[in-house]
Amino acid sequence: MDEHNLIRLARAGDATAWRSLFDTHHRRVFATAYRFLANQADAEDVLQETFVRAYRSLDGFDSSYAGGFAAWIGRIGANCSLDAIRRKKKTRDTLSLEDGAVPPPPDSGHGTDPERSTGNREIRARIENALNRLTPKQRLIFILRHYEGYTTREIAGMIDVTEGSVKTHLFRAVGALRKSLRRVALEDRYEM
């Protein structure tokens, strides 16, 4: 059954149709939330909040929405993620290495080398620290673009800003990450 009919049936209260929409889209919503929040429990909360909000707003969904239902639910998920990070910021939680906020480097096929493994953990920790220094909106936009692969147009639609604003946030995020990581590299060079 096509998505348009699933939405029509879900609006009429068909739980099977809603479940089918959930099954189709929940992985991407969860992945985005997890990469942004770096905590499985928080990402699961955002996933639940996203689909509750979507269900309550389903009558307001316009099938001509750019990107369709996937972009619409993605926008709700992005907004829920921003809300969650704002709540987290109040308690001063930060991303942690153990939560896997930054994916591990690809395996080189050389087996497990303790020295290399330690180096990889250090690199991941530095990237996570640099990501934590970004504003919540910069971090969300960076993750949506570079981890999730959304276009600037899709991101703009998801978080209700202009494409120019998305590009500006990306530019500033990349600049801040570059500056932060360059500073760490210089510190390492002079420690030796």
PDB file of C-alpha atoms in Angstrom:
ATOM      1  CA  MET A   1       0.000   0.000   0.000  1.00  0.00           C
ATOM      2  CA  ASP A   2       1.345   3.431  -0.861  1.00  0.00           C
ATOM      3  CA  GLU A   3       2.125   6.046   1.767  1.00  0.00           C
ATOM      4  CA  HIS A   4      -0.749   8.335   0.769  1.00  0.00           C
ATOM      5  CA  ASN A   5      -3.284   5.584   1.515  1.00  0.00           C
ATOM      6  CA  LEU A   6      -1.512   4.661   4.756  1.00  0.00           C
ATOM      7  CA  ILE A   7      -1.782   8.276   5.914  1.00  0.00           C
ATOM      8  CA  ARG A   8      -5.449   8.420   4.928  1.00  0.00           C
ATOM      9  CA  LEU A   9      -6.157   5.215   6.875  1.00  0.00           C
ATOM     10  CA  ALA A  10      -4.095   6.349   9.876  1.00  0.00           C
ATOM     11  CA  ARG A  11      -6.087   9.594   9.971  1.00  0.00           C
ATOM     12  CA  ALA A  12      -9.224   7.460  10.155  1.00  0.00           C
ATOM     13  CA  GLY A  13      -7.801   5.640  13.188  1.00  0.00           C
ATOM     14  CA  ASP A  14      -6.388   2.518  11.523  1.00  0.00           C
ATOM     15  CA  ALA A  15      -3.679   1.319  13.944  1.00  0.00           C
ATOM     16  CA  THR A  16      -2.182  -1.067  11.366  1.00  0.00           C
ATOM     17  CA  ALA A  17      -1.643   1.793   8.917  1.00  0.00           C
ATOM     18  CA  TRP A  18      -0.025   3.921  11.633  1.00  0.00           C
ATOM     19  CA  ARG A  19       2.197   0.985  12.611  1.00  0.00           C
ATOM     20  CA  SER A  20       3.282   0.625   8.997  1.00  0.00           C
ATOM     21  CA  LEU A  21       4.234   4.319   8.862  1.00  0.00           C
ATOM     22  CA  PHE A  22       6.136   3.916  12.128  1.00  0.00           C
ATOM     23  CA  ASP A  23       7.949   0.804  10.864  1.00  0.00           C
ATOM     24  CA  THR A  24       8.988   2.641   7.708  1.00  0.00           C
ATOM     25  CA  HIS A  25      10.354   5.771   9.393  1.00  0.00           C
ATOM     26  CA  HIS A  26      11.357   5.028  12.981  1.00  0.00           C
ATOM     27  CA  ARG A  27      14.941   3.930  12.277  1.00  0.00           C
ATOM     28  CA  ARG A  28      15.934   7.198  10.638  1.00  0.00           C
ATOM     29  CA  VAL A  29      14.237   9.304  13.335  1.00  0.00           C
ATOM     30  CA  PHE A  30      15.995   7.275  16.036  1.00  0.00           C
ATOM     31  CA  ALA A  31      19.381   7.451  14.278  1.00  0.00           C
ATOM     32  CA  THR A  32      19.183  11.227  13.977  1.00  0.00           C
ATOM     33  CA  ALA A  33      18.143  11.630  17.607  1.00  0.00           C
ATOM     34  CA  TYR A  34      20.857   9.247  18.796  1.00  0.00           C
ATOM     35  CA  ARG A  35      23.596  11.000  16.875  1.00  0.00           C
ATOM     36  CA  PHE A  36      22.414  14.312  18.240  1.00  0.00           C
ATOM     37  CA  LEU A  37      21.869  13.257  21.859  1.00  0.00           C
ATOM     38  CA  ALA A  38      24.428  10.429  22.082  1.00  0.00           C
ATOM     39  CA  ASN A  39      22.292   8.547  24.565  1.00  0.00           C
ATOM     40  CA  GLN A  40      20.047   5.617  23.722  1.00  0.00           C
ATOM     41  CA  ALA A  41      17.407   6.337  26.369  1.00  0.00           C
ATOM     42  CA  ASP A  42      17.161  10.001  25.335  1.00  0.00           C
ATOM     43  CA  ALA A  43      16.952   9.019  21.654  1.00  0.00           C
ATOM     44  CA  GLU A  44      14.169   6.538  22.450  1.00  0.00           C
ATOM     45  CA  ASP A  45      12.308   9.297  24.314  1.00  0.00           C
ATOM     46  CA  VAL A  46      12.677  11.592  21.299  1.00  0.00           C
ATOM     47  CA  LEU A  47      11.483   8.811  18.997  1.00  0.00           C
ATOM     48  CA  GLN A  48       8.385   8.317  21.121  1.00  0.00           C
ATOM     49  CA  GLU A  49       7.726  12.049  21.432  1.00  0.00           C
ATOM     50  CA  THR A  50       8.173  12.473  17.673  1.00  0.00           C
ATOM     51  CA  PHE A  51       5.583   9.875  16.767  1.00  0.00           C
ATOM     52  CA  VAL A  52       3.140  11.041  19.442  1.00  0.00           C
ATOM     53  CA  ARG A  53       3.368  14.605  18.094  1.00  0.00           C
ATOM     54  CA  ALA A  54       3.069  13.345  14.528  1.00  0.00           C
ATOM     55  CA  TYR A  55      -0.009  11.282  15.347  1.00  0.00           C
ATOM     56  CA  ARG A  56      -1.667  14.236  17.062  1.00  0.00           C
ATOM     57  CA  SER A  57      -0.845  16.462  14.088  1.00  0.00           C
ATOM     58  CA  LEU A  58      -1.603  13.952  11.345  1.00  0.00           C
ATOM     59  CA  ASP A  59      -4.738  15.808  10.258  1.00  0.00           C
ATOM     60  CA  GLY A  60      -2.548  18.840   9.579  1.00  0.00           C
ATOM     61  CA  PHE A  61      -0.127  16.930   7.344  1.00  0.00           C
ATOM     62  CA  ASP A  62      -0.241  18.231   3.784  1.00  0.00           C
ATOM     63  CA  SER A  63       0.621  15.561   1.220  1.00  0.00           C
ATOM     64  CA  SER A  64       2.246  18.256  -0.930  1.00  0.00           C
ATOM     65  CA  TYR A  65       4.834  18.859   1.831  1.00  0.00           C
ATOM     66  CA  ALA A  66       8.256  18.959   0.175  1.00  0.00           C
ATOM     67  CA  GLY A  67       9.907  15.610   0.805  1.00  0.00           C
ATOM     68  CA  GLY A  68       6.627  13.978   1.818  1.00  0.00           C
ATOM     69  CA  PHE A  69       5.933  12.215   5.079  1.00  0.00           C
ATOM     70  CA  ALA A  70       9.611  11.324   5.600  1.00  0.00           C
ATOM     71  CA  ALA A  71      10.642  14.991   5.619  1.00  0.00           C
ATOM     72  CA  TRP A  72       7.641  15.938   7.776  1.00  0.00           C
ATOM     73  CA  ILE A  73       8.361  13.305  10.428  1.00  0.00           C
ATOM     74  CA  GLY A  74      12.063  14.185  10.180  1.00  0.00           C
ATOM     75  CA  ARG A  75      11.247  17.804  10.928  1.00  0.00           C
ATOM     76  CA  ILE A  76       9.228  16.818  13.981  1.00  0.00           C
ATOM     77  CA  GLY A  77      12.090  14.569  15.109  1.00  0.00           C
ATOM     78  CA  ALA A  78      14.644  17.346  14.627  1.00  0.00           C
ATOM     79  CA  ASN A  79      12.529  19.734  16.681  1.00  0.00           C
ATOM     80  CA  CYS A  80      12.049  17.121  19.410  1.00  0.00           C
ATOM     81  CA  SER A  81      15.821  16.557  19.420  1.00  0.00           C
ATOM     82  CA  LEU A  82      16.436  20.285  19.818  1.00  0.00           C
ATOM     83  CA  ASP A  83      13.935  20.400  22.677  1.00  0.00           C
ATOM     84  CA  ALA A  84      15.671  17.452  24.347  1.00  0.00           C
ATOM     85  CA  ILE A  85      19.128  18.993  24.057  1.00  0.00           C
ATOM     86  CA  ARG A  86      17.814  22.230  25.542  1.00  0.00           C
ATOM     87  CA  ARG A  87      16.409  20.268  28.472  1.00  0.00           C
ATOM     88  CA  LYS A  88      19.715  18.401  28.800  1.00  0.00           C
ATOM     89  CA  LYS A  89      21.692  21.618  28.665  1.00  0.00           C
ATOM     90  CA  LYS A  90      19.916  22.790  31.776  1.00  0.00           C
ATOM     91  CA  THR A  91      21.443  19.852  33.639  1.00  0.00           C
ATOM     92  CA  ARG A  92      24.781  20.361  31.834  1.00  0.00           C
ATOM     93  CA  ASP A  93      24.929  16.848  30.421  1.00  0.00           C
ATOM     94  CA  THR A  94      27.450  16.361  27.641  1.00  0.00           C
ATOM     95  CA  LEU A  95      28.118  13.729  25.044  1.00  0.00           C
ATOM     96  CA  SER A  96      30.238  10.879  26.291  1.00  0.00           C
ATOM     97  CA  LEU A  97      32.678   8.593  24.590  1.00  0.00           C
ATOM     98  CA  GLU A  98      30.964   5.477  25.909  1.00  0.00           C
ATOM     99  CA  ASP A  99      27.644   6.470  24.334  1.00  0.00           C
ATOM    100  CA  GLY A 100      29.237   6.395  20.881  1.00  0.00           C
ATOM    101  CA  ALA A 101      28.289   9.895  19.738  1.00  0.00           C
ATOM    102  CA  VAL A 102      31.036   9.747  17.154  1.00  0.00           C
ATOM    103  CA  PRO A 103      31.126   6.566  15.134  1.00  0.00           C
ATOM    104  CA  PRO A 104      34.325   4.552  15.446  1.00  0.00           C
ATOM    105  CA  PRO A 105      36.845   4.809  12.624  1.00  0.00           C
ATOM    106  CA  PRO A 106      36.526   2.070  10.022  1.00  0.00           C
ATOM    107  CA  ASP A 107      38.392  -1.150  10.761  1.00  0.00           C
ATOM    108  CA  SER A 108      41.622  -1.275   8.800  1.00  0.00           C
ATOM    109  CA  GLY A 109      41.607  -5.048   8.801  1.00  0.00           C
ATOM    110  CA  HIS A 110      44.828  -5.250  10.834  1.00  0.00           C
ATOM    111  CA  GLY A 111      43.212  -6.850  13.854  1.00  0.00           C
ATOM    112  CA  THR A 112      42.990  -5.330  17.280  1.00  0.00           C
ATOM    113  CA  ASP A 113      46.015  -3.219  18.062  1.00  0.00           C
ATOM    114  CA  PRO A 114      45.797  -1.830  21.625  1.00  0.00           C
ATOM    115  CA  GLU A 115      47.872   1.225  20.739  1.00  0.00           C
ATOM    116  CA  ARG A 116      45.743   2.007  17.689  1.00  0.00           C
ATOM    117  CA  SER A 117      42.565   1.377  19.666  1.00  0.00           C
ATOM    118  CA  THR A 118      43.675   3.849  22.341  1.00  0.00           C
ATOM    119  CA  GLY A 119      44.510   6.404  19.658  1.00  0.00           C
ATOM    120  CA  ASN A 120      41.099   5.959  18.049  1.00  0.00           C
ATOM    121  CA  ARG A 121      39.356   6.480  21.395  1.00  0.00           C
ATOM    122  CA  GLU A 122      41.355   9.658  21.935  1.00  0.00           C
ATOM    123  CA  ILE A 123      40.438  10.958  18.479  1.00  0.00           C
ATOM    124  CA  ARG A 124      36.757  10.175  19.042  1.00  0.00           C
ATOM    125  CA  ALA A 125      36.875  11.928  22.420  1.00  0.00           C
ATOM    126  CA  ARG A 126      38.377  15.036  20.823  1.00  0.00           C
ATOM    127  CA  ILE A 127      35.748  15.083  18.096  1.00  0.00           C
ATOM    128  CA  GLU A 128      32.998  14.675  20.698  1.00  0.00           C
ATOM    129  CA  ASN A 129      34.432  17.528  22.757  1.00  0.00           C
ATOM    130  CA  ALA A 130      34.537  19.705  19.652  1.00  0.00           C
ATOM    131  CA  LEU A 131      30.919  18.794  18.803  1.00  0.00           C
ATOM    132  CA  ASN A 132      29.882  19.677  22.358  1.00  0.00           C
ATOM    133  CA  ARG A 133      31.215  23.203  21.876  1.00  0.00           C
ATOM    134  CA  LEU A 134      28.803  23.854  18.996  1.00  0.00           C
ATOM    135  CA  THR A 135      25.449  25.462  19.618  1.00  0.00           C
ATOM    136  CA  PRO A 136      22.573  22.958  19.668  1.00  0.00           C
ATOM    137  CA  LYS A 137      21.305  24.186  16.293  1.00  0.00           C
ATOM    138  CA  GLN A 138      24.773  24.015  14.719  1.00  0.00           C
ATOM    139  CA  ARG A 139      25.257  20.500  16.062  1.00  0.00           C
ATOM    140  CA  LEU A 140      21.845  19.369  14.793  1.00  0.00           C
ATOM    141  CA  ILE A 141      22.410  20.830  11.333  1.00  0.00           C
ATOM    142  CA  PHE A 142      25.937  19.375  11.166  1.00  0.00           C
ATOM    143  CA  ILE A 143      24.656  15.919  12.136  1.00  0.00           C
ATOM    144  CA  LEU A 144      21.716  16.066   9.715  1.00  0.00           C
ATOM    145  CA  ARG A 145      24.031  17.068   6.872  1.00  0.00           C
ATOM    146  CA  HIS A 146      27.193  15.073   7.496  1.00  0.00           C
ATOM    147  CA  TYR A 147      25.916  12.006   9.369  1.00  0.00           C
ATOM    148  CA  GLU A 148      22.398  11.617   7.976  1.00  0.00           C
ATOM    149  CA  GLY A 149      23.067  12.942   4.466  1.00  0.00           C
ATOM    150  CA  TYR A 150      20.176  15.404   4.228  1.00  0.00           C
ATOM    151  CA  THR A 151      20.491  18.247   1.715  1.00  0.00           C
ATOM    152  CA  THR A 152      20.476  21.860   2.857  1.00  0.00           C
ATOM    153  CA  ARG A 153      16.990  22.231   1.364  1.00  0.00           C
ATOM    154  CA  GLU A 154      15.691  19.225   3.321  1.00  0.00           C
ATOM    155  CA  ILE A 155      17.258  20.491   6.542  1.00  0.00           C
ATOM    156  CA  ALA A 156      15.764  23.941   6.002  1.00  0.00           C
ATOM    157  CA  GLY A 157      12.331  22.367   5.653  1.00  0.00           C
ATOM    158  CA  MET A 158      12.831  20.150   8.674  1.00  0.00           C
ATOM    159  CA  ILE A 159      13.785  22.892  11.103  1.00  0.00           C
ATOM    160  CA  ASP A 160      11.862  25.729   9.460  1.00  0.00           C
ATOM    161  CA  VAL A 161      14.715  28.035   8.506  1.00  0.00           C
ATOM    162  CA  THR A 162      15.988  29.291   5.157  1.00  0.00           C
ATOM    163  CA  GLU A 163      18.567  27.401   3.129  1.00  0.00           C
ATOM    164  CA  GLY A 164      20.886  30.356   3.646  1.00  0.00           C
ATOM    165  CA  SER A 165      20.547  29.969   7.401  1.00  0.00           C
ATOM    166  CA  VAL A 166      21.374  26.256   7.137  1.00  0.00           C
ATOM    167  CA  LYS A 167      24.469  27.054   5.069  1.00  0.00           C
ATOM    168  CA  THR A 168      25.539  29.712   7.565  1.00  0.00           C
ATOM    169  CA  HIS A 169      25.140  27.321  10.506  1.00  0.00           C
ATOM    170  CA  LEU A 170      27.077  24.627   8.612  1.00  0.00           C
ATOM    171  CA  PHE A 171      29.857  27.056   7.735  1.00  0.00           C
ATOM    172  CA  ARG A 172      30.160  28.208  11.336  1.00  0.00           C
ATOM    173  CA  ALA A 173      29.984  24.642  12.681  1.00  0.00           C
ATOM    174  CA  VAL A 174      32.724  23.407  10.356  1.00  0.00           C
ATOM    175  CA  GLY A 175      34.844  26.453  11.175  1.00  0.00           C
ATOM    176  CA  ALA A 176      34.400  25.930  14.914  1.00  0.00           C
ATOM    177  CA  LEU A 177      35.204  22.214  14.626  1.00  0.00           C
ATOM    178  CA  ARG A 178      38.265  22.932  12.510  1.00  0.00           C
ATOM    179  CA  LYS A 179      39.495  25.576  14.970  1.00  0.00           C
ATOM    180  CA  SER A 180      38.875  23.350  17.978  1.00  0.00           C
ATOM    181  CA  LEU A 181      40.571  20.311  16.457  1.00  0.00           C
ATOM    182  CA  ARG A 182      43.484  22.381  15.142  1.00  0.00           C
ATOM    183  CA  ARG A 183      44.060  23.761  18.657  1.00  0.00           C
ATOM    184  CA  VAL A 184      44.107  20.213  20.053  1.00  0.00           C
ATOM    185  CA  ALA A 185      46.577  19.125  17.371  1.00  0.00           C
ATOM    186  CA  LEU A 186      48.877  22.041  18.223  1.00  0.00           C
ATOM    187  CA  GLU A 187      48.683  21.210  21.926  1.00  0.00           C
ATOM    188  CA  ASP A 188      49.666  17.624  21.128  1.00  0.00           C
ATOM    189  CA  ARG A 189      52.583  18.756  18.988  1.00  0.00           C
ATOM    190  CA  TYR A 190      54.058  20.885  21.760  1.00  0.00           C
ATOM    191  CA  GLU A 191      53.549  18.257  24.456  1.00  0.00           C
ATOM    192  CA  MET A 192      55.987  15.918  22.756  1.00  0.00           C
TER     193      MET A 192
END
